[in-house]
PDB file of C-alpha atoms and ligand atoms in Angstrom:
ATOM      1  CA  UNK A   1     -54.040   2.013  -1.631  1.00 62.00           C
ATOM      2  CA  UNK A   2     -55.621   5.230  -3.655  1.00 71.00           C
ATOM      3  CA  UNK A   3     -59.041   5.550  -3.137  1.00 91.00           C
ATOM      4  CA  UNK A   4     -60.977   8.345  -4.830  1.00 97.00           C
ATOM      5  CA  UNK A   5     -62.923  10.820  -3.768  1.00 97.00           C
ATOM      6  CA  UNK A   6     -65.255  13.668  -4.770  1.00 97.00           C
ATOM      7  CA  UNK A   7     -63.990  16.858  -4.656  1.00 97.00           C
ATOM      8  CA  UNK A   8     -66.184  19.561  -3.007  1.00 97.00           C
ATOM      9  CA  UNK A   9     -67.141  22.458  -5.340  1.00 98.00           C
ATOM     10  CA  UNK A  10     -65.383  25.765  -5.017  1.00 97.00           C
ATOM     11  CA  UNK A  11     -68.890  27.495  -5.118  1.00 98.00           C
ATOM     12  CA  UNK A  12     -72.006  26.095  -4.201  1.00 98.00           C
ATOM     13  CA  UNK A  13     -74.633  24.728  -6.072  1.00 97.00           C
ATOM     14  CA  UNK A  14     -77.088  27.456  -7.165  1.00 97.00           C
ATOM     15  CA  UNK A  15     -73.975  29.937  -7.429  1.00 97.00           C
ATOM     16  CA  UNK A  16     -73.523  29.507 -11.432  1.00 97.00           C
ATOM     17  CA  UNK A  17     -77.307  29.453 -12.017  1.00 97.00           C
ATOM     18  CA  UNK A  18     -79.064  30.275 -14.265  1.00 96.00           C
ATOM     19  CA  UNK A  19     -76.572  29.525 -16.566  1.00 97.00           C
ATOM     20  CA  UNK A  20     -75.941  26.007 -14.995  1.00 98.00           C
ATOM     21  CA  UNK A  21     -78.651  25.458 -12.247  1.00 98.00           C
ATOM     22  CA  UNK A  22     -78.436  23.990  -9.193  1.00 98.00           C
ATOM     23  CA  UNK A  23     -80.610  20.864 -10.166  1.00 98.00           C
ATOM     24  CA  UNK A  24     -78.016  20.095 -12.819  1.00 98.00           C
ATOM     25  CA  UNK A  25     -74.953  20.693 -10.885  1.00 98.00           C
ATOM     26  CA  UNK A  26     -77.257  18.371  -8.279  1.00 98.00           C
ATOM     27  CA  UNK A  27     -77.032  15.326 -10.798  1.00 98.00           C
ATOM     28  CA  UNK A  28     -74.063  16.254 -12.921  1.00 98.00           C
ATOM     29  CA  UNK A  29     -71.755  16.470  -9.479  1.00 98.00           C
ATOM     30  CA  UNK A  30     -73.479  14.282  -6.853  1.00 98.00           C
ATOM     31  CA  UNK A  31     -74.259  11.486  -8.787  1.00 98.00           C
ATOM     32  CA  UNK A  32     -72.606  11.254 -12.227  1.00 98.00           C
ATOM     33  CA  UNK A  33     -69.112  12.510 -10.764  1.00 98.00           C
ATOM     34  CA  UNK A  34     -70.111  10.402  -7.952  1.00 98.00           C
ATOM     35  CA  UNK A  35     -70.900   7.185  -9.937  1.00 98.00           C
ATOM     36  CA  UNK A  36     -67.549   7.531 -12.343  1.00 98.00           C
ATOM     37  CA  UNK A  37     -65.537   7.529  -8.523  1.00 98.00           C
ATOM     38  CA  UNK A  38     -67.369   4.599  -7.431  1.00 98.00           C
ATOM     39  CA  UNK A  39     -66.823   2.557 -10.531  1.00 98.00           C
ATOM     40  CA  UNK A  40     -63.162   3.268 -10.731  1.00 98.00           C
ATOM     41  CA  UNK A  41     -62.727   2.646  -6.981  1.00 97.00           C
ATOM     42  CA  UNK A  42     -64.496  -1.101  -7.749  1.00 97.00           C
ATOM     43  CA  UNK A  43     -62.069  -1.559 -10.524  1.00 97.00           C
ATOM     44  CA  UNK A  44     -58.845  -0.618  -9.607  1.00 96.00           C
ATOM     45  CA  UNK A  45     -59.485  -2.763  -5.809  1.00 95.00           C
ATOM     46  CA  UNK A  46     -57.070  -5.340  -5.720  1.00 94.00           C
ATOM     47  CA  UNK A  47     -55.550  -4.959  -8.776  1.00 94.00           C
ATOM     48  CA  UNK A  48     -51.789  -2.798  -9.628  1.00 93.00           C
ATOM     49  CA  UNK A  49     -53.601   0.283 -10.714  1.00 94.00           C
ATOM     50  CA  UNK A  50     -54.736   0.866  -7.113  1.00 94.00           C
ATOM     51  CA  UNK A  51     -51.387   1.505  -6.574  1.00 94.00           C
ATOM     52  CA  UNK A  52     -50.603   4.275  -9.363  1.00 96.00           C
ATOM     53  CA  UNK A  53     -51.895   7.516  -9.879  1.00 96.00           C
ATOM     54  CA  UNK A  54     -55.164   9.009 -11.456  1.00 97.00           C
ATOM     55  CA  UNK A  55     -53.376   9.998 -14.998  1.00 97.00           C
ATOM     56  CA  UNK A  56     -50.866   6.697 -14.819  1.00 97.00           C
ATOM     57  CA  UNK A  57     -54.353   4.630 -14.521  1.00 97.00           C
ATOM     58  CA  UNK A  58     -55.755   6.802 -17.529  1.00 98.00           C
ATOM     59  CA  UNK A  59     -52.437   6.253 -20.083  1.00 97.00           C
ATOM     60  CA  UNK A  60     -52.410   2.966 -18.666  1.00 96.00           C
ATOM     61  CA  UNK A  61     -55.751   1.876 -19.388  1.00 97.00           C
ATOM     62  CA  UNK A  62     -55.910   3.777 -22.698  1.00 97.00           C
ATOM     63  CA  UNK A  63     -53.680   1.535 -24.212  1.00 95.00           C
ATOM     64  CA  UNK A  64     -55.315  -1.747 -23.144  1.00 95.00           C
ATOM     65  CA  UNK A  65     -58.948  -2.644 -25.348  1.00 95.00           C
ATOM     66  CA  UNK A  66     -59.578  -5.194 -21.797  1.00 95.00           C
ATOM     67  CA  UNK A  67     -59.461  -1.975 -19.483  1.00 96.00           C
ATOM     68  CA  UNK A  68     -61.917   0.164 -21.264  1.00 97.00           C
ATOM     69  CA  UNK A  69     -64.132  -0.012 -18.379  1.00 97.00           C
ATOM     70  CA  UNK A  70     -61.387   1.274 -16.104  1.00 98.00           C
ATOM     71  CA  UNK A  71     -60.311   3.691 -18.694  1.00 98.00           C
ATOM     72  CA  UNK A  72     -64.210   5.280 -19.013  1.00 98.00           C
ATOM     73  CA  UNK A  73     -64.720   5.856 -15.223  1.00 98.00           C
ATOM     74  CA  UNK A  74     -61.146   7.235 -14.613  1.00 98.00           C
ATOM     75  CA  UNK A  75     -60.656   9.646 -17.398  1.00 98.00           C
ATOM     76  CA  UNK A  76     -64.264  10.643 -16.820  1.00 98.00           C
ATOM     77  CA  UNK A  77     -62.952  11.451 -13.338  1.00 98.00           C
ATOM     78  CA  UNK A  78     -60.191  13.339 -14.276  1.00 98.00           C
ATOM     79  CA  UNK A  79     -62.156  15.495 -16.953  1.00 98.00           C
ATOM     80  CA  UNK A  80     -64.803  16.308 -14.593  1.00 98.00           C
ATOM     81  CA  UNK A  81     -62.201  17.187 -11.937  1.00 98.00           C
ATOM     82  CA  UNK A  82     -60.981  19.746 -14.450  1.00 98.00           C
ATOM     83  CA  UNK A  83     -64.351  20.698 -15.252  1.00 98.00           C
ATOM     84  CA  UNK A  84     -65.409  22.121 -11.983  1.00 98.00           C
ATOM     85  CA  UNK A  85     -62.265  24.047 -11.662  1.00 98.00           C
ATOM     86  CA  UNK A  86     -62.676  25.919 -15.094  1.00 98.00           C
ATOM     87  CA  UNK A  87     -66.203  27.717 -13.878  1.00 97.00           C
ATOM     88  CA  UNK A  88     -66.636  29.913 -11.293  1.00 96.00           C
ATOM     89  CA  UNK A  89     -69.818  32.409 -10.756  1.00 95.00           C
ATOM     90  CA  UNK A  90     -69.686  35.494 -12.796  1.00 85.00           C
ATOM     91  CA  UNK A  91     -66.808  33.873 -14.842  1.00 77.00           C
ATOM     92  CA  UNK A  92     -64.986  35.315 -17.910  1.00 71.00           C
ATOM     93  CA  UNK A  93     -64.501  39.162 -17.565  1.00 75.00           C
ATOM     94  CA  UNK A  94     -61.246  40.142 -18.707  1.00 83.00           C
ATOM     95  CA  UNK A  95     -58.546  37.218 -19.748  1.00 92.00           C
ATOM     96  CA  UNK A  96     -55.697  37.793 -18.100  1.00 96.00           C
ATOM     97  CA  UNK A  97     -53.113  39.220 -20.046  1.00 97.00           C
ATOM     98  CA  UNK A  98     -50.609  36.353 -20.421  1.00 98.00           C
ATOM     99  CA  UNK A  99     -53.341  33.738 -21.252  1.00 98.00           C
ATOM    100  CA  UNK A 100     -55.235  36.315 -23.503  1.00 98.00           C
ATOM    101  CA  UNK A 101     -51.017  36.805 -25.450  1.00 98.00           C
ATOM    102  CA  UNK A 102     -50.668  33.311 -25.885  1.00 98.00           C
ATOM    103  CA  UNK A 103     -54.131  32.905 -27.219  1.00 98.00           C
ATOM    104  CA  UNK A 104     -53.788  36.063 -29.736  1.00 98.00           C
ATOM    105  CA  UNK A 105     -50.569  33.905 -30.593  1.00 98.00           C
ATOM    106  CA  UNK A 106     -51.799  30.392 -31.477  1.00 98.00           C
ATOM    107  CA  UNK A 107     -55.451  31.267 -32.803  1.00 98.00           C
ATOM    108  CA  UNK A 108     -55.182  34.797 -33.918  1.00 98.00           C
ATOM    109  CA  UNK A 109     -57.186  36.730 -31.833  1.00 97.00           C
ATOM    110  CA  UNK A 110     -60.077  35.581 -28.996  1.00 96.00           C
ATOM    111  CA  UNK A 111     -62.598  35.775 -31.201  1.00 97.00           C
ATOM    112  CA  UNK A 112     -61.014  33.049 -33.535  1.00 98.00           C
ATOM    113  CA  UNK A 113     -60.209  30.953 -30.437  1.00 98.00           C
ATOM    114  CA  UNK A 114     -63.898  31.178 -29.410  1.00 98.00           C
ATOM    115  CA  UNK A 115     -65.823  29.936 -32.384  1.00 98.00           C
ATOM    116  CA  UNK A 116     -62.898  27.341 -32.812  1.00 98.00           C
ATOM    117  CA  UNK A 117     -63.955  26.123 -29.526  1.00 98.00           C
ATOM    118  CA  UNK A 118     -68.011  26.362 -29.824  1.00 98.00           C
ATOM    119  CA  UNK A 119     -67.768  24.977 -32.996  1.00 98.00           C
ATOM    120  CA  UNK A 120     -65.637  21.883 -31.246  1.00 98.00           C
ATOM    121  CA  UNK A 121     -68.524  21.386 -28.943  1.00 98.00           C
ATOM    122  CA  UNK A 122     -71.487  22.210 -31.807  1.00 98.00           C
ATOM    123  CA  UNK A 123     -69.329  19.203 -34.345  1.00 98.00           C
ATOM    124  CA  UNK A 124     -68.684  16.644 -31.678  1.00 98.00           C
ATOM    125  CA  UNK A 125     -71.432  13.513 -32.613  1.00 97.00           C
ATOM    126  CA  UNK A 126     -73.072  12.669 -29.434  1.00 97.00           C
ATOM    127  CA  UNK A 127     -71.454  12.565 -26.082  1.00 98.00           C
ATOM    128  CA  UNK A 128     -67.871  13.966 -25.548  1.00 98.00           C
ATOM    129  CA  UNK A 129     -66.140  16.787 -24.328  1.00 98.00           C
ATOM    130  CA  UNK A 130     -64.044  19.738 -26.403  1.00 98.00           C
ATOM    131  CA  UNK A 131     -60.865  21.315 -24.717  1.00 98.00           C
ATOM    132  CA  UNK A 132     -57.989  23.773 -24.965  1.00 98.00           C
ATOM    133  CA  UNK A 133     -54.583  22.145 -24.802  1.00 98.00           C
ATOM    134  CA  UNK A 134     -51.367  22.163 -24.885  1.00 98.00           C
ATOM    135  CA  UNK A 135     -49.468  20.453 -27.361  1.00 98.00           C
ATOM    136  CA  UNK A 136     -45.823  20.682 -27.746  1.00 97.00           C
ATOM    137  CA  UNK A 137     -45.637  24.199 -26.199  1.00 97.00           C
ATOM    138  CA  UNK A 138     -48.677  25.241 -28.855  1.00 98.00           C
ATOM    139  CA  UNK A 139     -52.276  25.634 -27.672  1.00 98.00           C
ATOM    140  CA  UNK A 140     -54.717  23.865 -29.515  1.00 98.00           C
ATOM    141  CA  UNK A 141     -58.517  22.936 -30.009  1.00 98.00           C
ATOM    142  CA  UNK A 142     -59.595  19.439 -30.019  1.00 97.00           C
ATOM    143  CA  UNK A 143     -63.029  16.869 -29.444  1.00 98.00           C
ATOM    144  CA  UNK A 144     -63.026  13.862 -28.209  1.00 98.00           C
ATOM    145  CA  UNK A 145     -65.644  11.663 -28.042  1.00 98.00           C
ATOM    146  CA  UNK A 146     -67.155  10.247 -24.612  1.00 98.00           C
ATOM    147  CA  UNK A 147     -64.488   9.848 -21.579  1.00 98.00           C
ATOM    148  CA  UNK A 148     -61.881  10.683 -23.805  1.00 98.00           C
ATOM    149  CA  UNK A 149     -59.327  13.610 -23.273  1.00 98.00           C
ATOM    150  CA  UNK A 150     -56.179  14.973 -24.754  1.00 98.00           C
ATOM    151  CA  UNK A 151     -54.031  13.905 -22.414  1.00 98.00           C
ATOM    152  CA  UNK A 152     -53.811  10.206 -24.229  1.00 97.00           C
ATOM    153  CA  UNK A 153     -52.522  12.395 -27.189  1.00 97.00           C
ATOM    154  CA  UNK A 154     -50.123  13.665 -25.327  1.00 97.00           C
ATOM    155  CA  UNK A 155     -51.021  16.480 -24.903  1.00 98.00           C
ATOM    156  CA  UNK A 156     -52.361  18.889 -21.319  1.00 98.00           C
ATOM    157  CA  UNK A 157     -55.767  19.946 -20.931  1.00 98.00           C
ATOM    158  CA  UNK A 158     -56.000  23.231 -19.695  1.00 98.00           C
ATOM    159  CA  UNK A 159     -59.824  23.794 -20.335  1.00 98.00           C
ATOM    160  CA  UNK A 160     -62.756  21.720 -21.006  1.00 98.00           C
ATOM    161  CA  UNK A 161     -66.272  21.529 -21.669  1.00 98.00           C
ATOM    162  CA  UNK A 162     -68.487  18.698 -20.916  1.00 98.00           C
ATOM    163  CA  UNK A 163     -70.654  18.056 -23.754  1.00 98.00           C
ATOM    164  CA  UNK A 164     -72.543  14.944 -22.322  1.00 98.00           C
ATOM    165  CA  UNK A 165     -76.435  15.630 -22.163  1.00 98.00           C
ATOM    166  CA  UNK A 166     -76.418  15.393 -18.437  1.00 98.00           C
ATOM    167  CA  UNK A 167     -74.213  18.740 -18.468  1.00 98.00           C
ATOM    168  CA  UNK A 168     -76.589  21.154 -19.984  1.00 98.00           C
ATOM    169  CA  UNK A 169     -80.126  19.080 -20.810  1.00 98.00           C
ATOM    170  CA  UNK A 170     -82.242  20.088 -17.866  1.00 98.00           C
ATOM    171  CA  UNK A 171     -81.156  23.552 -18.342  1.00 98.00           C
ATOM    172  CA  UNK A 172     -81.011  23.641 -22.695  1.00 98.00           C
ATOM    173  CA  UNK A 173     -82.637  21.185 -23.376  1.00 97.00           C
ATOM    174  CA  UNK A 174     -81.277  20.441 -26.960  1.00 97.00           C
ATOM    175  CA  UNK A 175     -79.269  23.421 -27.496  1.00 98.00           C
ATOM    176  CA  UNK A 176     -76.005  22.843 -27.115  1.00 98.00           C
ATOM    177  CA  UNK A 177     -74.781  25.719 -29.061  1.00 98.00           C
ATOM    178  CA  UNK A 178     -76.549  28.395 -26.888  1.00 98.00           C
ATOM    179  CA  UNK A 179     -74.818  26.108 -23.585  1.00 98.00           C
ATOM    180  CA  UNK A 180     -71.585  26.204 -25.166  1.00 98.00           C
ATOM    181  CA  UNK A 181     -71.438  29.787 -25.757  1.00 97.00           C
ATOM    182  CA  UNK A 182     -72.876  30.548 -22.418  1.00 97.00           C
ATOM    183  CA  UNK A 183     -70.166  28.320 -20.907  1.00 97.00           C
ATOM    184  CA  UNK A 184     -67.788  30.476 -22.552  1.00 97.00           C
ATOM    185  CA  UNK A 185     -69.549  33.663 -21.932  1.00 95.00           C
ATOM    186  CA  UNK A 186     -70.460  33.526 -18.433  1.00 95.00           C
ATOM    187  CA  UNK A 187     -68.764  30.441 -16.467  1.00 96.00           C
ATOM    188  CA  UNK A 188     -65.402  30.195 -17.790  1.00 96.00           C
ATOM    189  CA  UNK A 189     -62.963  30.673 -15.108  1.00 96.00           C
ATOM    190  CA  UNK A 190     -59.806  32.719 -16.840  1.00 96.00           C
ATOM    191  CA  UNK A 191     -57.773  32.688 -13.790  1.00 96.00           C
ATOM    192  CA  UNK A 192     -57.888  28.679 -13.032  1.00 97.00           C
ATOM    193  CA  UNK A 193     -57.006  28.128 -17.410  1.00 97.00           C
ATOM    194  CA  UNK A 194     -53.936  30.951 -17.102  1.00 98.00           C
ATOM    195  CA  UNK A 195     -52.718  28.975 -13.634  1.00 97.00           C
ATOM    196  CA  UNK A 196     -52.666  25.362 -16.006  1.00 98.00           C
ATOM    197  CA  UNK A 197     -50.353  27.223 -18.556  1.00 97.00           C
ATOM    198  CA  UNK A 198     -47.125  26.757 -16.300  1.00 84.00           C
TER     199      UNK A 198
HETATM  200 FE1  FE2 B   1     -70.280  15.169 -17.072  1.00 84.06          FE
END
């Protein structure tokens, strides 16, 4: 039976402040991550989704109004999961070139991907999360509100940015834009988005 687990961090904890500090990565990893794991574990015991994998348990539950309990926790799970792996200390620098080609493609230039993506993250009403994906062999900027991703769209998630309070309040406070274009700025991990192209 699958039982999740949470991941360790490539970096530690006070390695991405002060753009994220440790005392957020503290609640945001330990115990939110922590909690959505725990929740889905209680859920899926016992039942046939213990048997499937995280995204089966996601389309699955997406689809079913009963499971939205299920559904929050495990998508939660898998955006966070993606979350970690898109930072990294001292992040952005160049884009590598093939990521930074396909981008120029589908949005014009960087630039125009970038305020398409802040402005994702600025528009989304309360809690949610905005991404990069790929849909149909385009990329493309979305929202989604609260555990929500783009995979139940059908499309893949290549990058995402948490836009729940417990992601950037202790740190912002309020500001989400100036968190959003620091997350782009200084965390984003180029390298980890080009790898989820293939
Ligand atoms: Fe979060």
């Amino acid at each position: 039976m699958m039982i999740f687990e949470l991941p360790k961090l490539d970096y530690t904890k006070s390695a991405l402040a002060p753009i994220m500090s440790e005392e957020t990565l503290d609640l945001h990893h330990g115990k939110h991550h922590q909690t959505y794991i725990t929740n889905l574990n209680n859920f899926i015991k016992d039942t046939d989704m213990s048997k499937m994998t995280l995204e089966e348990i996601i389309i699955n539950s997406s689809k079913d109004k009963a499971k939205i309990g299920v559904f929050n926790n495990a998508s939660q799970h898998w955006n966070h999961l993606l979350f970690w792996k898109c930072m990294k200390p001292n992040g952005r620098g160049a884009m590598p070139s093939k990521l930074e080609k396909r981008i120029v493609s589908d949005f014009g230039s960087v630039e125009d991907f970038k305020k398409k993506f802040i402005q994702a993250g600025i528009t989304q009403f309360g809690s949610g999360w905005s991404w990069l994906s790929i849909d149909n062999g385009k990329l493309v900027v979305d929202k989604t509100p609260n555990a929500e991703n783009t995979l139940v769209h059908n499309m893949k998630p290549i990058l995402g940015c948490d836009l729940w309070e417990h992601s950037y309040y202790v740190d912002y406070k309020n500001r989400r834009p100036e968190y959003l274009e620091n997350f782009f700025e200084k965390l984003i991990n180029w390298e980890f988005v080009e790898s989820n192209l293939d």
